[in-house]
CSV table of C-alpha atoms in Angstrom, one decimal:
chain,number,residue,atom,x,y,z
A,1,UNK,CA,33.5,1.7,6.6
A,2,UNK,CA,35.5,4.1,8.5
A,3,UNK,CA,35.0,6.9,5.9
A,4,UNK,CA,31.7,6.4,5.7
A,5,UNK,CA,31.8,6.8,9.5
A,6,UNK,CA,33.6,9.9,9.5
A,7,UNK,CA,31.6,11.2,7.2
A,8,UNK,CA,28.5,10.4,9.0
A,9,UNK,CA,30.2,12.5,11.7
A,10,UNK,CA,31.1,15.4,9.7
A,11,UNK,CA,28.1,16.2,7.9
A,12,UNK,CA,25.0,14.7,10.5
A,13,UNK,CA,23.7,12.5,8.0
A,14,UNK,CA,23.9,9.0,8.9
A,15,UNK,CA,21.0,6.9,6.5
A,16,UNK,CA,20.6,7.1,3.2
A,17,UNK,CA,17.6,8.1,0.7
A,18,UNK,CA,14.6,6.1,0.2
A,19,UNK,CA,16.0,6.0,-3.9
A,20,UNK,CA,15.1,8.9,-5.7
A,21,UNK,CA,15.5,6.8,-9.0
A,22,UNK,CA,13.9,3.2,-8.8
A,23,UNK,CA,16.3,0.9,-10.3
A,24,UNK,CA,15.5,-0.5,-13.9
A,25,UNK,CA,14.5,-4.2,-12.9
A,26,UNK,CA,11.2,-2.6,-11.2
A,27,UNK,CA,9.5,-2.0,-14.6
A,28,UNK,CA,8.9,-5.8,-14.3
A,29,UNK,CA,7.4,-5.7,-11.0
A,30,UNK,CA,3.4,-6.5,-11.6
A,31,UNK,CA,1.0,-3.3,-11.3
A,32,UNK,CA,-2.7,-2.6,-12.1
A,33,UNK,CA,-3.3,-2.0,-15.5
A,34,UNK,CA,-3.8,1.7,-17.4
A,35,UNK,CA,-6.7,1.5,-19.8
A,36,UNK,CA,-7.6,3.2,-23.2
A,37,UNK,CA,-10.9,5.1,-22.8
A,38,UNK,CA,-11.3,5.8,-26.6
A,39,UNK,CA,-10.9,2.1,-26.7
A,40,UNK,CA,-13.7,1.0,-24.1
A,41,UNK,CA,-16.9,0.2,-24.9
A,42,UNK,CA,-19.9,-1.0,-22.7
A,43,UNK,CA,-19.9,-4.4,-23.8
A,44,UNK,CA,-16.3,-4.6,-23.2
A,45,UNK,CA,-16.6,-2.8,-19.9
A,46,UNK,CA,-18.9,-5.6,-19.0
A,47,UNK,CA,-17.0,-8.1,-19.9
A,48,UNK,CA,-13.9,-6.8,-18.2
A,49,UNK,CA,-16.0,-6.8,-15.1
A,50,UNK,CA,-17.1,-10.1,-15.6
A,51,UNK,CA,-13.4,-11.5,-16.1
A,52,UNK,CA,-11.6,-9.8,-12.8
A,53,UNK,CA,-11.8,-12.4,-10.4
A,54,UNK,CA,-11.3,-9.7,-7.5
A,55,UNK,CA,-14.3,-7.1,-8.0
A,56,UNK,CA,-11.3,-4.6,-8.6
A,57,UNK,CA,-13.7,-3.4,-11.7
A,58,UNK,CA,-17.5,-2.4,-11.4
A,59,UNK,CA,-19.1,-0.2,-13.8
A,60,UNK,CA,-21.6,2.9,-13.1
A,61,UNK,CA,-23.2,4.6,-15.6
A,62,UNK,CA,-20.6,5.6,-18.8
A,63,UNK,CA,-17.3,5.2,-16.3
A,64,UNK,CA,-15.2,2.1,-15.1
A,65,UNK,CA,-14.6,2.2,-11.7
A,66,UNK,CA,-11.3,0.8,-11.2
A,67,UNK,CA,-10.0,0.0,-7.3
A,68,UNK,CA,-6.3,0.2,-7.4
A,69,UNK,CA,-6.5,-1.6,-3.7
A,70,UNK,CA,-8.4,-4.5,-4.8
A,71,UNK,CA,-6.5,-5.0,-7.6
A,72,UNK,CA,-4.2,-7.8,-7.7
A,73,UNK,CA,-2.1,-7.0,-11.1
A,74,UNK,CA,-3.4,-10.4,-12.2
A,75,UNK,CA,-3.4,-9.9,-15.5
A,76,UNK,CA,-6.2,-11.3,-16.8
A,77,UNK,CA,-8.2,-7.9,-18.3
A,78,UNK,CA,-5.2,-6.8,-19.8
A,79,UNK,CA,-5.5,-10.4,-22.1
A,80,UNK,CA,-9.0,-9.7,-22.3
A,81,UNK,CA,-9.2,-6.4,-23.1
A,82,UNK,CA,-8.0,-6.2,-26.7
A,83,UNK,CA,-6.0,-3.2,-26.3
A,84,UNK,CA,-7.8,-1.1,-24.4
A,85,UNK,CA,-6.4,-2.0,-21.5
A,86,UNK,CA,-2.3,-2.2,-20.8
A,87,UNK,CA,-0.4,-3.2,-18.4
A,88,UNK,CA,0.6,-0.3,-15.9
A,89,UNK,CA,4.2,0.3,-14.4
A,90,UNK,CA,3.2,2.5,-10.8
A,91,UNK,CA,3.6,-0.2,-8.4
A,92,UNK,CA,4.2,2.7,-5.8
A,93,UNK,CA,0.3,3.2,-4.6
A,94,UNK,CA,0.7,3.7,-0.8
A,95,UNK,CA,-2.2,5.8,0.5
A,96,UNK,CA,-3.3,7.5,3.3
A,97,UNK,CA,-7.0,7.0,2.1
A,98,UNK,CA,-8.8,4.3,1.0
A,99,UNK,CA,-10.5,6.3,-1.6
A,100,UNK,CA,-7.7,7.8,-3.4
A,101,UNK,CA,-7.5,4.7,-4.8
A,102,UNK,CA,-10.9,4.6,-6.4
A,103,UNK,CA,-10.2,5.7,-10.0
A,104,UNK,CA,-12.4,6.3,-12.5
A,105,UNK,CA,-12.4,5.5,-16.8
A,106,UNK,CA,-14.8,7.2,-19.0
A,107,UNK,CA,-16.0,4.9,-21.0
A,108,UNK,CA,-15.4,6.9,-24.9
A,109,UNK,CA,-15.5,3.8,-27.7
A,110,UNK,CA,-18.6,1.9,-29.3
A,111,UNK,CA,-21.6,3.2,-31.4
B,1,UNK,CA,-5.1,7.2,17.5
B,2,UNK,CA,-9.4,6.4,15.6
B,3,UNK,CA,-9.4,7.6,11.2
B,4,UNK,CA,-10.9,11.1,11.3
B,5,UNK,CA,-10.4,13.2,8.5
B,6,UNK,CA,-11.1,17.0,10.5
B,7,UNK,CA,-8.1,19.2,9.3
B,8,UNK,CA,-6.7,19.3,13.3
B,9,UNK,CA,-7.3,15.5,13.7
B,10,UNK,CA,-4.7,15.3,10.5
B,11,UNK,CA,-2.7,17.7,11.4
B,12,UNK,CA,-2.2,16.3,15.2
B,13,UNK,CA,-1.9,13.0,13.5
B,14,UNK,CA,0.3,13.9,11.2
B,15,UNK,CA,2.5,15.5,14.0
B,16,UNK,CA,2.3,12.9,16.1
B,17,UNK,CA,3.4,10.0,13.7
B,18,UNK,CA,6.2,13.1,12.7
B,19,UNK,CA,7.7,11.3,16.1
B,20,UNK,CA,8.7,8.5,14.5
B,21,UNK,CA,10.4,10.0,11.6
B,22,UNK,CA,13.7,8.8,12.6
B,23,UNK,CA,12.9,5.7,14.3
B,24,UNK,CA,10.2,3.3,14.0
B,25,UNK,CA,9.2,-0.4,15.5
B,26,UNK,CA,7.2,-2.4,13.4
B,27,UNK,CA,5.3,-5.4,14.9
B,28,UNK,CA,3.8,-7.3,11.9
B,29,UNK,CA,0.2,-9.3,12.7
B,30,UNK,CA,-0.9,-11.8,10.2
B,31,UNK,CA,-5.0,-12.2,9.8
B,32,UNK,CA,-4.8,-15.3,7.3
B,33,UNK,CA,-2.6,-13.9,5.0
B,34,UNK,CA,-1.6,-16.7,2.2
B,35,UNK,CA,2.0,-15.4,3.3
B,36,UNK,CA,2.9,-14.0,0.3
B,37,UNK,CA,2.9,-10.7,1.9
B,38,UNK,CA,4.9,-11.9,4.8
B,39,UNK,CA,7.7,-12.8,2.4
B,40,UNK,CA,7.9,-9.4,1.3
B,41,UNK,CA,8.1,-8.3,4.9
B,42,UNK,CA,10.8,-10.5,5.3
B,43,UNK,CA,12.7,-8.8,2.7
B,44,UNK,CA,12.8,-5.7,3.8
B,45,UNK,CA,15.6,-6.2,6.4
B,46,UNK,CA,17.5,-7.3,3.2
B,47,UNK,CA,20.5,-5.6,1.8
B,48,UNK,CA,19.0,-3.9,-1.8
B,49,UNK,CA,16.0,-2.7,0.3
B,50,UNK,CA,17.9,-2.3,3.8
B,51,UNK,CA,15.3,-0.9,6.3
B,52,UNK,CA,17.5,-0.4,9.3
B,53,UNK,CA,19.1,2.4,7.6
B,54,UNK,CA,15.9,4.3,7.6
B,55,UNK,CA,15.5,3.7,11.2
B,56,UNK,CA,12.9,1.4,11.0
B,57,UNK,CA,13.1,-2.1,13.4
B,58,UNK,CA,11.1,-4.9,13.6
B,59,UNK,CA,10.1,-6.2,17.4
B,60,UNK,CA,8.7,-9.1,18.6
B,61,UNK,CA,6.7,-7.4,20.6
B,62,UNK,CA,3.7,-5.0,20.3
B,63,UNK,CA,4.3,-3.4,23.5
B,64,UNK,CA,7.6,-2.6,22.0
B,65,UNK,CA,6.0,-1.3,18.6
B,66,UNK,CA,5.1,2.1,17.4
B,67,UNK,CA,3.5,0.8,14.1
B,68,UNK,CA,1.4,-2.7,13.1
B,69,UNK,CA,1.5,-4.0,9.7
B,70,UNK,CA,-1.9,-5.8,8.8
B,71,UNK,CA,-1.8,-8.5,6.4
B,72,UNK,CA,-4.5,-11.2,5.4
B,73,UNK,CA,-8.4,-10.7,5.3
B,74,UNK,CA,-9.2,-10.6,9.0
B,75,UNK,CA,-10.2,-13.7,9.7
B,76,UNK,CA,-12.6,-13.3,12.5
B,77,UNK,CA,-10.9,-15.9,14.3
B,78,UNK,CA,-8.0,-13.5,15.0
B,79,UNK,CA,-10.3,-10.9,15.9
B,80,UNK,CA,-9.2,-11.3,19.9
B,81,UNK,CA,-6.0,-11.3,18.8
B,82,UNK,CA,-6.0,-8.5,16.4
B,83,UNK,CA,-7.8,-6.9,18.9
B,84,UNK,CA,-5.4,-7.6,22.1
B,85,UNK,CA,-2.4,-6.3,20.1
B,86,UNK,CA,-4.0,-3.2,18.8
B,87,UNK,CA,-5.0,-2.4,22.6
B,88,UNK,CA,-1.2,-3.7,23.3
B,89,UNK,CA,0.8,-1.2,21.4
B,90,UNK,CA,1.4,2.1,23.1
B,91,UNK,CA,-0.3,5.2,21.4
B,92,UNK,CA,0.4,7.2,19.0
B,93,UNK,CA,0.4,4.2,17.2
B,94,UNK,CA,-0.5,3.7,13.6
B,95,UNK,CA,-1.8,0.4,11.6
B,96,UNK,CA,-1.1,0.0,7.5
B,97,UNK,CA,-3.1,-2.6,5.9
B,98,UNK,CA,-1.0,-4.2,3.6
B,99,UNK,CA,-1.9,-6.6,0.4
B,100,UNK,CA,-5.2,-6.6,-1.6
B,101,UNK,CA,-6.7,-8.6,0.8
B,102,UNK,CA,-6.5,-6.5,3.8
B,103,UNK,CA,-7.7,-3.7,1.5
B,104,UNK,CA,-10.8,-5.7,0.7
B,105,UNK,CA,-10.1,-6.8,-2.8
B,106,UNK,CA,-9.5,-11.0,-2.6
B,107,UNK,CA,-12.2,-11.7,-0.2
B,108,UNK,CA,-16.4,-10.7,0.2
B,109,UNK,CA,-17.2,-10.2,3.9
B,110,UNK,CA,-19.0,-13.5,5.3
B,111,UNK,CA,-19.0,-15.9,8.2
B,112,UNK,CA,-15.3,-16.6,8.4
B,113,UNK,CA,-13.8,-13.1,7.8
B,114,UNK,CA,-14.1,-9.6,7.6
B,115,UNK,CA,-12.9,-8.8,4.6
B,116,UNK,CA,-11.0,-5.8,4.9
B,117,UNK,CA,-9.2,-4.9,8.0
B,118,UNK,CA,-10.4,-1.5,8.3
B,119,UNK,CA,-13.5,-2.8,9.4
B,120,UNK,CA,-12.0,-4.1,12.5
B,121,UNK,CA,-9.2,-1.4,13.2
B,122,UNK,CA,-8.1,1.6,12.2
B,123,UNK,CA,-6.0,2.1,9.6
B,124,UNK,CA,-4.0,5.0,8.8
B,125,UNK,CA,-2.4,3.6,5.3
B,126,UNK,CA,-3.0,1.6,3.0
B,127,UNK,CA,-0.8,-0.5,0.6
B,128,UNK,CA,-1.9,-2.2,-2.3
B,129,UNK,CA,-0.7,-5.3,-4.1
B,130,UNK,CA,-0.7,-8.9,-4.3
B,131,UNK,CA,2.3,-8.9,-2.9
B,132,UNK,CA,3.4,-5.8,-2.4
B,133,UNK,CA,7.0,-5.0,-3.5
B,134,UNK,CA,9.4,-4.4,-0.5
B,135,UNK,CA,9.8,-1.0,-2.5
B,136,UNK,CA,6.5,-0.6,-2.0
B,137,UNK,CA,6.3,-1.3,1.5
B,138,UNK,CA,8.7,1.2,2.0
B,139,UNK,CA,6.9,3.5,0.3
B,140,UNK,CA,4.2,2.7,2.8
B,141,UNK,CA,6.4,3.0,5.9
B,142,UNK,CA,8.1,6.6,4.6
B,143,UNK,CA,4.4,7.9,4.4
B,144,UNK,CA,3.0,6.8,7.1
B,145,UNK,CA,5.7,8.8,9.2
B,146,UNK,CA,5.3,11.8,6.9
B,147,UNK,CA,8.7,11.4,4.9
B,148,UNK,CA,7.5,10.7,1.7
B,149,UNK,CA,3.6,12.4,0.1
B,150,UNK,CA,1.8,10.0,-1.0
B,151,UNK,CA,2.1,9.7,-5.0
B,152,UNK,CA,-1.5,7.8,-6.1
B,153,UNK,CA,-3.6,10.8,-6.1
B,154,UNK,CA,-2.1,11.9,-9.2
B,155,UNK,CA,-1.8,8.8,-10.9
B,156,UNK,CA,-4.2,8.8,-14.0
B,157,UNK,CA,-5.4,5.1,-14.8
B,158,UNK,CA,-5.7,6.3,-18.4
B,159,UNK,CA,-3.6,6.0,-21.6
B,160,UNK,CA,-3.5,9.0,-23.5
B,161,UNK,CA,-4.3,8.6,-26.9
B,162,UNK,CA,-1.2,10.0,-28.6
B,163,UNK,CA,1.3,7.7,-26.4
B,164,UNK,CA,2.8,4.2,-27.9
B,165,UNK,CA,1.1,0.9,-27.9
């Protein structure tokens, strides 16, 4: 305590980091799901729309319009999506804009 | 402090919330959260997260407060409330909206609430989740006061096709 003190003297710095590294327990921490586009196709788009009970998914045109604020990592396209859509890791997604977390997935698979 | 995205609105902003960069109150105002998000909160102040160390307090008070942390759907029966402690705290203030549902994911607007709490306040950022991680959170705080850039704009939502399963 007294070295830390002391130190916090010397050098001016008196808090630490926000972690540079995120310690390895957070990879189990829930966060919106990553998708396969060369695995999507419309009727599977659909359906994933259908399935997320949040409106997090909507689909215009050939893209899936995913919203990473609505999203509530549920889950529950991931077990629908026969492996087109995994389970993501960034659980970091703080935004200054709403729309920056509007993302878009071309929709590549089918006939 | 009202959302305008002009270059010299941001930049002001971005100065002004630069104020805070080594010491911050938070007042916390729940719009009918399910308290999941409050739990979080909670756990900031505790030792593996630690937010005193950053210089960021919590008060009891939004007269006391430099920064308002929005959880729930805004219920439109807090909407004096919301309201009174928005006027309350001192400007340059900022607001994050914290959880899916004050983001506008959980509920549609109708008779009982808003929906999204940007429709009845400002809000300068957002954090997503349902709950968000106290990690997170932080995140939040550290870019609200211009200590950390914000990393979602160059997150891809898509797998490439050569990575693992």
């Amino acid at each position: 305590m007294t070295l830390w003190f002391l130190r916090g003297l010397r050098t001016g710095i008196v808090t630490t980091r926000y972690p540079a590294e995120l310690d390895a327990w957070t990879e189990t921490l829930p966060a919106p799901p990553r998708f396969r586009p060369e695995l999507l196709t419309e009727q599977l788009a659909d359906g994933l729309v259908d399935v997320c009970p949040f409106g997090a998914l909507a689909r215009e045109g050939d893209e899936l319009v995913v919203d990473l604020g609505a999203c509530t990592s549920c889950g529950l396209c991931v077990e629908h999506g026969a492996g087109a859509v995994v389970p993501g890791t960034v659980f970091e997604l703080a935004s200054p804009r709403r729309e920056l977390l509007v993302k878009r997935v071309p929709i590549r698979g089918g006939p | 402090m009202t959302v305008s995205h002009d270059g010299l609105a941001d930049e002001l902003r971005r100065r002004a919330l630069g104020l805070f960069a080594r010491s911050l109150h938070i007042r916390t105002v729940d719009t009918g959260s399910c308290a999941a998000c409050e739990s979080e909160i909670r756990l900031l102040s505790a030792p593996p997260y630690d937010l005193h160390r950053l210089g960021f307090f919590f008060t009891p008070s939004p007269r006391h407060a430099d920064l308002l942390l929005v959880t729930g759907p805004a219920v439109r029966a807090m909407d004096i409330a919301l309201h009174k402690t928005f006027v309350a705290t001192p400007d340059p203030k900022a607001v994050i909206a914290v959880g899916a549902c004050a983001l506008g994911g959980v509920y549609h607007e109708d008779r009982f609430v808003h929906g999204a709490v940007d429709r009845v306040v400002p809000v300068d950022v957002y954090v997503p989740g349902c709950p968000p991680s106290p990690i997170a959170l932080l995140q939040g705080l550290l870019v609200a006061v211009g200590r950390l850039e914000e990393r979602v704009s160059a997150l891809s939502p898509i797998v490439d096709a050569g990575a693992g399963p």
